[in-house]
PDB file of C-alpha atoms and ligand atoms in Angstrom:
ATOM      1  CA  UNK A   1      22.962  -1.701   4.833  1.00 79.00           C
ATOM      2  CA  UNK A   2      23.857  -0.781   1.220  1.00 86.00           C
ATOM      3  CA  UNK A   3      24.494  -4.302   0.403  1.00 89.00           C
ATOM      4  CA  UNK A   4      21.391  -5.453   1.946  1.00 93.00           C
ATOM      5  CA  UNK A   5      19.625  -2.616   0.215  1.00 94.00           C
ATOM      6  CA  UNK A   6      20.554  -4.272  -3.195  1.00 96.00           C
ATOM      7  CA  UNK A   7      20.099  -7.588  -2.311  1.00 97.00           C
ATOM      8  CA  UNK A   8      16.519  -6.622  -1.936  1.00 97.00           C
ATOM      9  CA  UNK A   9      15.939  -4.696  -5.044  1.00 96.00           C
ATOM     10  CA  UNK A  10      17.825  -7.856  -6.777  1.00 97.00           C
ATOM     11  CA  UNK A  11      15.267 -10.467  -5.300  1.00 98.00           C
ATOM     12  CA  UNK A  12      12.114  -8.273  -5.673  1.00 98.00           C
ATOM     13  CA  UNK A  13      13.389  -8.144  -9.921  1.00 97.00           C
ATOM     14  CA  UNK A  14      13.856 -11.366  -9.745  1.00 97.00           C
ATOM     15  CA  UNK A  15      10.650 -12.539  -8.637  1.00 98.00           C
ATOM     16  CA  UNK A  16       9.009  -9.717 -11.331  1.00 98.00           C
ATOM     17  CA  UNK A  17      11.146 -11.397 -13.894  1.00 97.00           C
ATOM     18  CA  UNK A  18      10.095 -15.011 -12.889  1.00 96.00           C
ATOM     19  CA  UNK A  19       6.572 -14.622 -12.319  1.00 97.00           C
ATOM     20  CA  UNK A  20       5.657 -12.083 -14.459  1.00 97.00           C
ATOM     21  CA  UNK A  21       8.132 -11.864 -17.289  1.00 96.00           C
ATOM     22  CA  UNK A  22       9.507  -8.665 -16.399  1.00 97.00           C
ATOM     23  CA  UNK A  23      12.232  -6.964 -18.413  1.00 96.00           C
ATOM     24  CA  UNK A  24      14.554  -3.894 -17.564  1.00 93.00           C
ATOM     25  CA  UNK A  25      13.098  -1.060 -18.857  1.00 94.00           C
ATOM     26  CA  UNK A  26       9.870  -2.690 -18.929  1.00 95.00           C
ATOM     27  CA  UNK A  27       6.244  -1.179 -17.103  1.00 96.00           C
ATOM     28  CA  UNK A  28       6.673  -2.916 -13.583  1.00 95.00           C
ATOM     29  CA  UNK A  29       3.956  -5.229 -12.708  1.00 96.00           C
ATOM     30  CA  UNK A  30       1.128  -3.768 -10.506  1.00 93.00           C
ATOM     31  CA  UNK A  31       1.285  -3.587  -6.256  1.00 91.00           C
ATOM     32  CA  UNK A  32      -1.796  -5.581  -6.382  1.00 90.00           C
ATOM     33  CA  UNK A  33      -0.694  -8.296  -8.394  1.00 94.00           C
ATOM     34  CA  UNK A  34       2.365  -8.202  -7.142  1.00 96.00           C
ATOM     35  CA  UNK A  35       0.934  -9.013  -3.430  1.00 94.00           C
ATOM     36  CA  UNK A  36      -2.243 -10.627  -4.480  1.00 93.00           C
ATOM     37  CA  UNK A  37      -0.259 -13.246  -6.642  1.00 96.00           C
ATOM     38  CA  UNK A  38       1.727 -14.271  -3.248  1.00 96.00           C
ATOM     39  CA  UNK A  39      -1.177 -13.745  -0.967  1.00 93.00           C
ATOM     40  CA  UNK A  40      -3.321 -16.249  -2.619  1.00 93.00           C
ATOM     41  CA  UNK A  41      -0.339 -18.697  -2.961  1.00 95.00           C
ATOM     42  CA  UNK A  42       1.383 -18.627   0.025  1.00 93.00           C
ATOM     43  CA  UNK A  43      -1.690 -18.390   2.291  1.00 89.00           C
ATOM     44  CA  UNK A  44      -2.866 -21.893   1.033  1.00 92.00           C
ATOM     45  CA  UNK A  45       0.963 -23.358   1.193  1.00 94.00           C
ATOM     46  CA  UNK A  46       1.138 -23.750  -2.707  1.00 96.00           C
ATOM     47  CA  UNK A  47       4.513 -22.661  -4.554  1.00 96.00           C
ATOM     48  CA  UNK A  48       4.005 -20.179  -7.500  1.00 96.00           C
ATOM     49  CA  UNK A  49       5.806 -22.049 -10.418  1.00 94.00           C
ATOM     50  CA  UNK A  50       8.790 -24.222  -9.851  1.00 94.00           C
ATOM     51  CA  UNK A  51      10.937 -21.273  -7.826  1.00 93.00           C
ATOM     52  CA  UNK A  52       8.744 -19.759  -5.085  1.00 97.00           C
ATOM     53  CA  UNK A  53       7.655 -21.629  -2.176  1.00 96.00           C
ATOM     54  CA  UNK A  54       4.853 -20.260   0.523  1.00 97.00           C
ATOM     55  CA  UNK A  55       8.640 -19.521   3.034  1.00 97.00           C
ATOM     56  CA  UNK A  56      10.158 -17.654  -0.243  1.00 97.00           C
ATOM     57  CA  UNK A  57       6.934 -15.999  -1.075  1.00 97.00           C
ATOM     58  CA  UNK A  58       6.525 -14.380   2.241  1.00 96.00           C
ATOM     59  CA  UNK A  59      10.220 -13.346   2.729  1.00 97.00           C
ATOM     60  CA  UNK A  60       9.701 -11.633  -0.543  1.00 97.00           C
ATOM     61  CA  UNK A  61       6.621 -10.040   0.751  1.00 95.00           C
ATOM     62  CA  UNK A  62       8.318  -8.730   4.092  1.00 95.00           C
ATOM     63  CA  UNK A  63      11.496  -7.161   1.560  1.00 96.00           C
ATOM     64  CA  UNK A  64       9.270  -5.311  -0.717  1.00 96.00           C
ATOM     65  CA  UNK A  65       7.111  -4.079   2.800  1.00 94.00           C
ATOM     66  CA  UNK A  66      10.364  -2.642   3.520  1.00 93.00           C
ATOM     67  CA  UNK A  67      11.146  -1.409  -0.157  1.00 93.00           C
ATOM     68  CA  UNK A  68       7.988   0.757  -0.165  1.00 91.00           C
ATOM     69  CA  UNK A  69       8.606   1.916   3.528  1.00 89.00           C
ATOM     70  CA  UNK A  70      12.429   2.841   2.843  1.00 88.00           C
ATOM     71  CA  UNK A  71      11.277   4.898  -0.307  1.00 86.00           C
ATOM     72  CA  UNK A  72       8.103   7.033   1.856  1.00 83.00           C
ATOM     73  CA  UNK A  73      11.051   7.907   4.563  1.00 76.00           C
ATOM     74  CA  UNK A  74      12.737   9.326   1.929  1.00 76.00           C
ATOM     75  CA  UNK A  75      10.313  11.266   0.747  1.00 72.00           C
ATOM     76  CA  UNK A  76       8.425  12.591   3.537  1.00 65.00           C
ATOM     77  CA  UNK A  77       9.039  16.394   3.608  1.00 65.00           C
ATOM     78  CA  UNK A  78       6.004  18.060   5.100  1.00 62.00           C
ATOM     79  CA  UNK A  79       4.253  19.975   2.195  1.00 71.00           C
ATOM     80  CA  UNK A  80       3.306  23.296   2.945  1.00 76.00           C
ATOM     81  CA  UNK A  81      -0.112  23.418   1.091  1.00 83.00           C
ATOM     82  CA  UNK A  82      -0.588  20.122   3.573  1.00 85.00           C
ATOM     83  CA  UNK A  83       0.203  22.638   6.499  1.00 85.00           C
ATOM     84  CA  UNK A  84      -2.551  25.001   5.277  1.00 86.00           C
ATOM     85  CA  UNK A  85      -4.688  22.960   4.625  1.00 91.00           C
ATOM     86  CA  UNK A  86      -4.978  20.768   7.811  1.00 91.00           C
ATOM     87  CA  UNK A  87      -4.889  24.380   9.801  1.00 89.00           C
ATOM     88  CA  UNK A  88      -7.880  25.215   7.884  1.00 90.00           C
ATOM     89  CA  UNK A  89      -9.988  22.360   8.350  1.00 92.00           C
ATOM     90  CA  UNK A  90      -8.989  21.607  12.593  1.00 90.00           C
ATOM     91  CA  UNK A  91     -10.251  25.379  12.648  1.00 90.00           C
ATOM     92  CA  UNK A  92     -13.394  25.047  11.727  1.00 91.00           C
ATOM     93  CA  UNK A  93     -14.556  20.970  11.594  1.00 92.00           C
ATOM     94  CA  UNK A  94     -14.128  18.700  13.971  1.00 92.00           C
ATOM     95  CA  UNK A  95     -12.034  16.748  12.487  1.00 93.00           C
ATOM     96  CA  UNK A  96     -11.475  12.753  11.927  1.00 95.00           C
ATOM     97  CA  UNK A  97      -8.556  11.465   9.581  1.00 96.00           C
ATOM     98  CA  UNK A  98      -9.387   7.668   8.326  1.00 97.00           C
ATOM     99  CA  UNK A  99      -6.703   7.396   5.645  1.00 95.00           C
ATOM    100  CA  UNK A 100      -4.952   4.268   3.953  1.00 92.00           C
ATOM    101  CA  UNK A 101      -1.601   5.782   3.601  1.00 90.00           C
ATOM    102  CA  UNK A 102       1.564   4.000   6.040  1.00 89.00           C
ATOM    103  CA  UNK A 103       3.004   7.505   5.549  1.00 87.00           C
ATOM    104  CA  UNK A 104       3.182   9.686   8.244  1.00 85.00           C
ATOM    105  CA  UNK A 105       2.675  13.039   6.418  1.00 85.00           C
ATOM    106  CA  UNK A 106      -0.598  13.741   8.120  1.00 87.00           C
ATOM    107  CA  UNK A 107       0.714  13.357  11.807  1.00 86.00           C
ATOM    108  CA  UNK A 108       3.828  15.572  10.883  1.00 83.00           C
ATOM    109  CA  UNK A 109       0.952  18.431   9.997  1.00 85.00           C
ATOM    110  CA  UNK A 110      -1.164  17.633  13.200  1.00 84.00           C
ATOM    111  CA  UNK A 111       1.723  17.369  15.091  1.00 80.00           C
ATOM    112  CA  UNK A 112       2.591  20.702  14.661  1.00 77.00           C
ATOM    113  CA  UNK A 113      -1.071  22.113  15.567  1.00 74.00           C
ATOM    114  CA  UNK A 114      -1.219  20.096  18.903  1.00 68.00           C
ATOM    115  CA  UNK A 115      -1.901  16.706  19.377  1.00 75.00           C
ATOM    116  CA  UNK A 116      -3.113  13.307  17.235  1.00 82.00           C
ATOM    117  CA  UNK A 117      -3.879  10.129  18.933  1.00 83.00           C
ATOM    118  CA  UNK A 118      -4.279   6.986  16.411  1.00 83.00           C
ATOM    119  CA  UNK A 119      -7.428   5.488  18.765  1.00 72.00           C
ATOM    120  CA  UNK A 120      -5.513   1.632  18.584  1.00 70.00           C
ATOM    121  CA  UNK A 121      -4.966   1.534  22.535  1.00 65.00           C
ATOM    122  CA  UNK A 122      -0.790   1.746  21.353  1.00 62.00           C
ATOM    123  CA  UNK A 123       1.669   1.640  24.317  1.00 67.00           C
ATOM    124  CA  UNK A 124       4.898   3.900  23.476  1.00 69.00           C
ATOM    125  CA  UNK A 125       8.472   2.975  23.217  1.00 69.00           C
ATOM    126  CA  UNK A 126       8.810   3.142  27.047  1.00 66.00           C
ATOM    127  CA  UNK A 127       5.860   0.323  27.405  1.00 64.00           C
ATOM    128  CA  UNK A 128       3.307   3.368  29.109  1.00 62.00           C
ATOM    129  CA  UNK A 129      -0.338   2.823  27.402  1.00 61.00           C
ATOM    130  CA  UNK A 130      -0.996   6.298  25.430  1.00 59.00           C
ATOM    131  CA  UNK A 131      -3.620   8.170  27.086  1.00 58.00           C
ATOM    132  CA  UNK A 132      -3.470  11.415  24.681  1.00 60.00           C
ATOM    133  CA  UNK A 133      -6.089  13.060  23.561  1.00 69.00           C
ATOM    134  CA  UNK A 134      -6.299  15.205  20.396  1.00 82.00           C
ATOM    135  CA  UNK A 135      -7.479  14.530  16.716  1.00 89.00           C
ATOM    136  CA  UNK A 136      -8.002  10.703  15.601  1.00 90.00           C
ATOM    137  CA  UNK A 137      -5.764   9.217  12.850  1.00 92.00           C
ATOM    138  CA  UNK A 138      -7.627   6.139  11.507  1.00 94.00           C
ATOM    139  CA  UNK A 139      -5.150   4.061   9.684  1.00 93.00           C
ATOM    140  CA  UNK A 140      -7.347   1.512   7.958  1.00 93.00           C
ATOM    141  CA  UNK A 141      -3.846  -0.671   6.421  1.00 91.00           C
ATOM    142  CA  UNK A 142      -2.133  -0.115   9.648  1.00 90.00           C
ATOM    143  CA  UNK A 143       1.176   2.630   9.332  1.00 89.00           C
ATOM    144  CA  UNK A 144       5.224   2.830   9.096  1.00 86.00           C
ATOM    145  CA  UNK A 145       5.144   4.189  12.678  1.00 85.00           C
ATOM    146  CA  UNK A 146       3.887   1.031  14.300  1.00 86.00           C
ATOM    147  CA  UNK A 147       5.329  -1.956  15.290  1.00 87.00           C
ATOM    148  CA  UNK A 148       3.433  -5.244  16.690  1.00 87.00           C
ATOM    149  CA  UNK A 149       4.733  -7.638  18.959  1.00 87.00           C
ATOM    150  CA  UNK A 150       3.559 -10.980  17.816  1.00 85.00           C
ATOM    151  CA  UNK A 151       3.830 -12.179  21.634  1.00 89.00           C
ATOM    152  CA  UNK A 152       1.551  -9.378  23.820  1.00 87.00           C
ATOM    153  CA  UNK A 153      -0.233  -8.114  20.437  1.00 83.00           C
ATOM    154  CA  UNK A 154       0.401  -4.467  21.320  1.00 82.00           C
ATOM    155  CA  UNK A 155       0.783  -2.287  19.022  1.00 82.00           C
ATOM    156  CA  UNK A 156       3.750   0.097  19.636  1.00 83.00           C
ATOM    157  CA  UNK A 157       4.510   3.956  18.357  1.00 82.00           C
ATOM    158  CA  UNK A 158       7.455   6.589  19.164  1.00 74.00           C
ATOM    159  CA  UNK A 159       6.750   8.562  22.464  1.00 66.00           C
ATOM    160  CA  UNK A 160       8.326  11.412  21.786  1.00 55.00           C
ATOM    161  CA  UNK A 161       8.134  12.947  17.812  1.00 55.00           C
ATOM    162  CA  UNK A 162       7.791  10.594  14.665  1.00 56.00           C
ATOM    163  CA  UNK A 163       9.814   7.891  13.710  1.00 64.00           C
ATOM    164  CA  UNK A 164       9.865   5.390  11.223  1.00 74.00           C
ATOM    165  CA  UNK A 165       9.857   2.592  13.528  1.00 79.00           C
ATOM    166  CA  UNK A 166       9.465  -0.372  10.785  1.00 83.00           C
ATOM    167  CA  UNK A 167      12.478   0.879   9.352  1.00 81.00           C
ATOM    168  CA  UNK A 168      14.439   2.105  12.352  1.00 79.00           C
ATOM    169  CA  UNK A 169      13.939  -1.198  13.943  1.00 82.00           C
ATOM    170  CA  UNK A 170      14.338  -3.011  11.294  1.00 85.00           C
ATOM    171  CA  UNK A 171      11.212  -4.808  11.847  1.00 87.00           C
ATOM    172  CA  UNK A 172      10.870  -6.534   8.353  1.00 89.00           C
ATOM    173  CA  UNK A 173      14.284  -7.752   8.247  1.00 91.00           C
ATOM    174  CA  UNK A 174      14.342 -11.557   9.170  1.00 91.00           C
ATOM    175  CA  UNK A 175      17.584 -13.234   8.753  1.00 93.00           C
ATOM    176  CA  UNK A 176      16.434 -16.012   7.304  1.00 95.00           C
ATOM    177  CA  UNK A 177      14.577 -14.953   4.752  1.00 96.00           C
ATOM    178  CA  UNK A 178      17.716 -13.687   3.196  1.00 96.00           C
ATOM    179  CA  UNK A 179      19.331 -17.250   3.763  1.00 96.00           C
ATOM    180  CA  UNK A 180      16.411 -18.683   1.223  1.00 97.00           C
ATOM    181  CA  UNK A 181      18.299 -17.091  -1.615  1.00 97.00           C
ATOM    182  CA  UNK A 182      21.695 -17.493  -2.951  1.00 96.00           C
ATOM    183  CA  UNK A 183      24.457 -15.340  -1.369  1.00 93.00           C
ATOM    184  CA  UNK A 184      21.713 -13.891   1.321  1.00 94.00           C
ATOM    185  CA  UNK A 185      24.425 -15.308   4.257  1.00 94.00           C
ATOM    186  CA  UNK A 186      26.462 -12.461   4.974  1.00 92.00           C
ATOM    187  CA  UNK A 187      23.316  -9.733   4.872  1.00 92.00           C
ATOM    188  CA  UNK A 188      21.888 -12.353   7.546  1.00 93.00           C
ATOM    189  CA  UNK A 189      24.749 -11.987   9.228  1.00 91.00           C
ATOM    190  CA  UNK A 190      24.682  -8.246   9.336  1.00 87.00           C
ATOM    191  CA  UNK A 191      20.779  -8.253  10.578  1.00 86.00           C
ATOM    192  CA  UNK A 192      21.575 -10.637  13.287  1.00 84.00           C
ATOM    193  CA  UNK A 193      24.324  -8.451  14.562  1.00 72.00           C
ATOM    194  CA  UNK A 194      22.036  -5.346  15.277  1.00 72.00           C
ATOM    195  CA  UNK A 195      18.770  -7.269  17.219  1.00 69.00           C
ATOM    196  CA  UNK A 196      16.756  -4.168  17.977  1.00 73.00           C
ATOM    197  CA  UNK A 197      13.612  -6.289  18.082  1.00 77.00           C
ATOM    198  CA  UNK A 198      12.721  -6.457  21.749  1.00 82.00           C
ATOM    199  CA  UNK A 199       8.840  -5.632  22.883  1.00 85.00           C
ATOM    200  CA  UNK A 200       9.343  -2.784  25.331  1.00 81.00           C
ATOM    201  CA  UNK A 201       5.932  -4.465  27.171  1.00 83.00           C
ATOM    202  CA  UNK A 202       6.861  -7.661  27.271  1.00 88.00           C
ATOM    203  CA  UNK A 203      10.564  -8.272  26.059  1.00 87.00           C
ATOM    204  CA  UNK A 204       8.881 -10.280  22.710  1.00 88.00           C
ATOM    205  CA  UNK A 205       9.632 -10.102  18.952  1.00 85.00           C
ATOM    206  CA  UNK A 206       7.964  -7.245  17.667  1.00 84.00           C
ATOM    207  CA  UNK A 207       7.288  -6.806  13.736  1.00 86.00           C
ATOM    208  CA  UNK A 208       4.886  -5.246  11.790  1.00 87.00           C
ATOM    209  CA  UNK A 209       1.550  -6.251  10.731  1.00 85.00           C
ATOM    210  CA  UNK A 210      -0.007  -3.953   7.892  1.00 86.00           C
ATOM    211  CA  UNK A 211      -2.928  -4.263   5.447  1.00 84.00           C
ATOM    212  CA  UNK A 212      -1.147  -4.339   1.753  1.00 84.00           C
ATOM    213  CA  UNK A 213      -2.225  -3.887  -2.395  1.00 80.00           C
ATOM    214  CA  UNK A 214      -3.304  -7.812  -1.937  1.00 81.00           C
ATOM    215  CA  UNK A 215      -6.727  -8.281  -3.173  1.00 80.00           C
ATOM    216  CA  UNK A 216      -6.773 -11.066  -0.200  1.00 78.00           C
ATOM    217  CA  UNK A 217      -5.902  -8.058   2.427  1.00 77.00           C
ATOM    218  CA  UNK A 218      -4.990  -9.381   5.813  1.00 76.00           C
ATOM    219  CA  UNK A 219      -6.856  -7.345   8.439  1.00 77.00           C
ATOM    220  CA  UNK A 220      -7.438  -9.465  11.212  1.00 75.00           C
ATOM    221  CA  UNK A 221      -5.015  -7.941  13.534  1.00 74.00           C
ATOM    222  CA  UNK A 222      -6.937  -7.600  16.302  1.00 74.00           C
ATOM    223  CA  UNK A 223      -6.436  -3.187  16.247  1.00 75.00           C
ATOM    224  CA  UNK A 224      -7.450  -3.443  12.942  1.00 83.00           C
ATOM    225  CA  UNK A 225     -10.936  -4.292  14.280  1.00 87.00           C
ATOM    226  CA  UNK A 226     -10.641  -1.265  16.561  1.00 86.00           C
ATOM    227  CA  UNK A 227      -9.622   1.098  13.968  1.00 90.00           C
ATOM    228  CA  UNK A 228     -12.671   0.444  11.319  1.00 94.00           C
ATOM    229  CA  UNK A 229     -14.832   0.258  13.915  1.00 94.00           C
ATOM    230  CA  UNK A 230     -14.019   3.747  14.922  1.00 93.00           C
ATOM    231  CA  UNK A 231     -14.265   4.869  11.499  1.00 96.00           C
ATOM    232  CA  UNK A 232     -17.777   3.317  10.590  1.00 97.00           C
ATOM    233  CA  UNK A 233     -18.320   5.240  13.918  1.00 96.00           C
ATOM    234  CA  UNK A 234     -16.436   8.201  13.328  1.00 96.00           C
ATOM    235  CA  UNK A 235     -18.058   7.939   9.137  1.00 97.00           C
ATOM    236  CA  UNK A 236     -21.245   7.571  10.713  1.00 96.00           C
ATOM    237  CA  UNK A 237     -21.578  10.916  12.502  1.00 95.00           C
ATOM    238  CA  UNK A 238     -19.961  13.461  10.025  1.00 96.00           C
ATOM    239  CA  UNK A 239     -21.811  15.367   7.934  1.00 95.00           C
ATOM    240  CA  UNK A 240     -19.180  15.689   5.434  1.00 96.00           C
ATOM    241  CA  UNK A 241     -16.944  13.794   3.618  1.00 97.00           C
ATOM    242  CA  UNK A 242     -13.832  15.098   1.918  1.00 97.00           C
ATOM    243  CA  UNK A 243     -11.404  12.263  -0.094  1.00 97.00           C
ATOM    244  CA  UNK A 244      -8.312  13.111  -1.095  1.00 95.00           C
ATOM    245  CA  UNK A 245      -6.565  11.891  -3.279  1.00 93.00           C
ATOM    246  CA  UNK A 246      -7.989   8.259  -2.766  1.00 94.00           C
ATOM    247  CA  UNK A 247      -8.626   6.884  -6.010  1.00 93.00           C
ATOM    248  CA  UNK A 248     -11.278   4.177  -4.253  1.00 94.00           C
ATOM    249  CA  UNK A 249      -9.462   1.033  -6.352  1.00 88.00           C
ATOM    250  CA  UNK A 250     -11.684  -1.977  -6.831  1.00 84.00           C
ATOM    251  CA  UNK A 251      -9.331  -4.237  -4.897  1.00 79.00           C
ATOM    252  CA  UNK A 252     -10.536  -2.141  -1.570  1.00 87.00           C
ATOM    253  CA  UNK A 253     -13.866  -3.694  -1.202  1.00 89.00           C
ATOM    254  CA  UNK A 254     -13.745  -3.914   2.243  1.00 92.00           C
ATOM    255  CA  UNK A 255     -13.541   0.159   2.014  1.00 94.00           C
ATOM    256  CA  UNK A 256     -15.858   0.386  -0.687  1.00 96.00           C
ATOM    257  CA  UNK A 257     -18.331  -1.180   1.653  1.00 96.00           C
ATOM    258  CA  UNK A 258     -17.603   0.246   5.159  1.00 97.00           C
ATOM    259  CA  UNK A 259     -18.188   3.791   3.196  1.00 97.00           C
ATOM    260  CA  UNK A 260     -21.221   2.376   1.794  1.00 97.00           C
ATOM    261  CA  UNK A 261     -22.611   1.201   5.210  1.00 97.00           C
ATOM    262  CA  UNK A 262     -21.446   4.524   6.628  1.00 97.00           C
ATOM    263  CA  UNK A 263     -23.525   6.421   4.115  1.00 97.00           C
ATOM    264  CA  UNK A 264     -26.597   4.503   4.054  1.00 96.00           C
ATOM    265  CA  UNK A 265     -26.428   3.950   7.758  1.00 95.00           C
ATOM    266  CA  UNK A 266     -28.631   7.430   8.333  1.00 91.00           C
ATOM    267  CA  UNK A 267     -31.907   9.160   8.384  1.00 89.00           C
ATOM    268  CA  UNK A 268     -31.073  10.803   5.301  1.00 89.00           C
ATOM    269  CA  UNK A 269     -28.531   9.435   3.339  1.00 88.00           C
ATOM    270  CA  UNK A 270     -28.864  12.681   1.132  1.00 88.00           C
ATOM    271  CA  UNK A 271     -28.020  15.000   3.759  1.00 90.00           C
ATOM    272  CA  UNK A 272     -23.997  13.817   3.759  1.00 95.00           C
ATOM    273  CA  UNK A 273     -21.908  15.916   1.382  1.00 95.00           C
ATOM    274  CA  UNK A 274     -19.489  14.112  -0.057  1.00 97.00           C
ATOM    275  CA  UNK A 275     -16.043  15.979  -1.924  1.00 97.00           C
ATOM    276  CA  UNK A 276     -13.271  14.321  -3.847  1.00 97.00           C
ATOM    277  CA  UNK A 277     -10.182  15.963  -4.612  1.00 96.00           C
ATOM    278  CA  UNK A 278      -7.931  13.880  -7.308  1.00 96.00           C
ATOM    279  CA  UNK A 279      -5.434  14.758  -9.543  1.00 94.00           C
ATOM    280  CA  UNK A 280      -5.790  14.197 -13.074  1.00 91.00           C
ATOM    281  CA  UNK A 281      -7.092  10.534 -12.864  1.00 92.00           C
ATOM    282  CA  UNK A 282     -10.600  10.228 -14.819  1.00 93.00           C
ATOM    283  CA  UNK A 283     -10.739   7.196 -13.860  1.00 93.00           C
ATOM    284  CA  UNK A 284     -10.780   7.364 -10.054  1.00 94.00           C
ATOM    285  CA  UNK A 285     -13.897  10.036 -10.755  1.00 95.00           C
ATOM    286  CA  UNK A 286     -15.626   7.281 -12.603  1.00 94.00           C
ATOM    287  CA  UNK A 287     -15.201   4.686  -9.476  1.00 93.00           C
ATOM    288  CA  UNK A 288     -16.970   8.130  -7.457  1.00 96.00           C
ATOM    289  CA  UNK A 289     -19.398   9.170  -9.750  1.00 96.00           C
ATOM    290  CA  UNK A 290     -20.677   5.229 -10.170  1.00 95.00           C
ATOM    291  CA  UNK A 291     -20.201   4.175  -6.541  1.00 97.00           C
ATOM    292  CA  UNK A 292     -21.994   7.502  -4.746  1.00 96.00           C
ATOM    293  CA  UNK A 293     -24.095   9.145  -8.038  1.00 95.00           C
ATOM    294  CA  UNK A 294     -21.755  12.265  -7.187  1.00 95.00           C
ATOM    295  CA  UNK A 295     -23.039  15.027  -9.531  1.00 93.00           C
ATOM    296  CA  UNK A 296     -19.678  16.557 -11.705  1.00 92.00           C
ATOM    297  CA  UNK A 297     -18.994  19.368  -9.194  1.00 93.00           C
ATOM    298  CA  UNK A 298     -18.385  17.356  -6.597  1.00 95.00           C
ATOM    299  CA  UNK A 299     -15.260  15.736  -8.380  1.00 96.00           C
ATOM    300  CA  UNK A 300     -12.275  18.073  -8.433  1.00 96.00           C
ATOM    301  CA  UNK A 301      -9.370  17.247 -11.009  1.00 95.00           C
ATOM    302  CA  UNK A 302      -6.967  19.604 -10.125  1.00 95.00           C
ATOM    303  CA  UNK A 303      -4.799  18.465  -7.103  1.00 92.00           C
ATOM    304  CA  UNK A 304      -5.155  19.459  -3.763  1.00 92.00           C
ATOM    305  CA  UNK A 305      -3.009  22.574  -4.098  1.00 91.00           C
ATOM    306  CA  UNK A 306      -5.025  23.777  -6.609  1.00 93.00           C
ATOM    307  CA  UNK A 307      -8.072  22.753  -3.981  1.00 94.00           C
ATOM    308  CA  UNK A 308      -6.692  24.966  -1.529  1.00 92.00           C
ATOM    309  CA  UNK A 309      -6.035  27.749  -3.458  1.00 92.00           C
ATOM    310  CA  UNK A 310      -9.711  27.959  -5.096  1.00 93.00           C
ATOM    311  CA  UNK A 311     -11.926  25.913  -2.534  1.00 92.00           C
ATOM    312  CA  UNK A 312     -11.010  25.729   0.644  1.00 91.00           C
ATOM    313  CA  UNK A 313     -12.448  28.856   2.103  1.00 89.00           C
ATOM    314  CA  UNK A 314     -15.411  28.597   0.925  1.00 90.00           C
ATOM    315  CA  UNK A 315     -15.651  24.584   1.798  1.00 88.00           C
ATOM    316  CA  UNK A 316     -14.617  25.902   5.123  1.00 82.00           C
ATOM    317  CA  UNK A 317     -17.732  28.682   5.215  1.00 77.00           C
ATOM    318  CA  UNK A 318     -20.423  25.952   4.666  1.00 64.00           C
TER     319      UNK A 318
HETATM  320 ZN1   ZN B 401       5.031  -7.650  23.644  1.00 89.52          ZN
END
């Protein structure tokens, strides 16, 4: 596994060096640029420079998502304050979580408080359809906790407990991706020796579909549409929105439009209360001010821990 991960690291660095002139010790290219350059070239059948054709670019894309999932997996410990945060919200509100995060921190908290559901008509690993009730978690960009069958097009999630399906089942590792690069044959053979990728519903091959940081996100997966429709409906009906740690980047044009639509699709948009919790990010704060016309007091800059200590109890009473 070490050899495989080192190989992936080397290929990502090579891509940065060749495409962005990156050097060791210099700031890394942004994830937006990393993915957008891949998507714009690969999706139109072009090469990026002399070295990267569409196949290689897609390989780099899969390897990078795998790497991000691995990093999320290594930093997925439950934050105690987050637990308190969700407990209080569940107690006082009819909660729906709308998130762009691939990680499963919210799921871990809600699992301890009862149950949650993804509302994607997901299947479990055993093949049974999901009939769980609970708090909705709407993951607009997909999840590290879902597999997607390319054949029957079901989303598949663990039945009991939470695991990172994409990592545990090596869903983003294609042997042929590794063969595109010198020295990749050995790694490809290692991966072929462990074939975990049989869909529990139809026996077909399953993989991962997530929306990346690209300006050209692929949101065409049918399940994403259902999630987005549900998010619009939930946001439209809610009287209060609380944003936590989301910078609302310009690249998220679809989400910005979703939010604007849901905000204005009510008799009196002024009745909607919006609060934003950020951590020392004036640029994100400015995003919210300019997009929603929020007053200074609706924007918190000291992070979630501070907000929980100083604001959560008042917030829950309103
Ligand atoms: Zn299937």
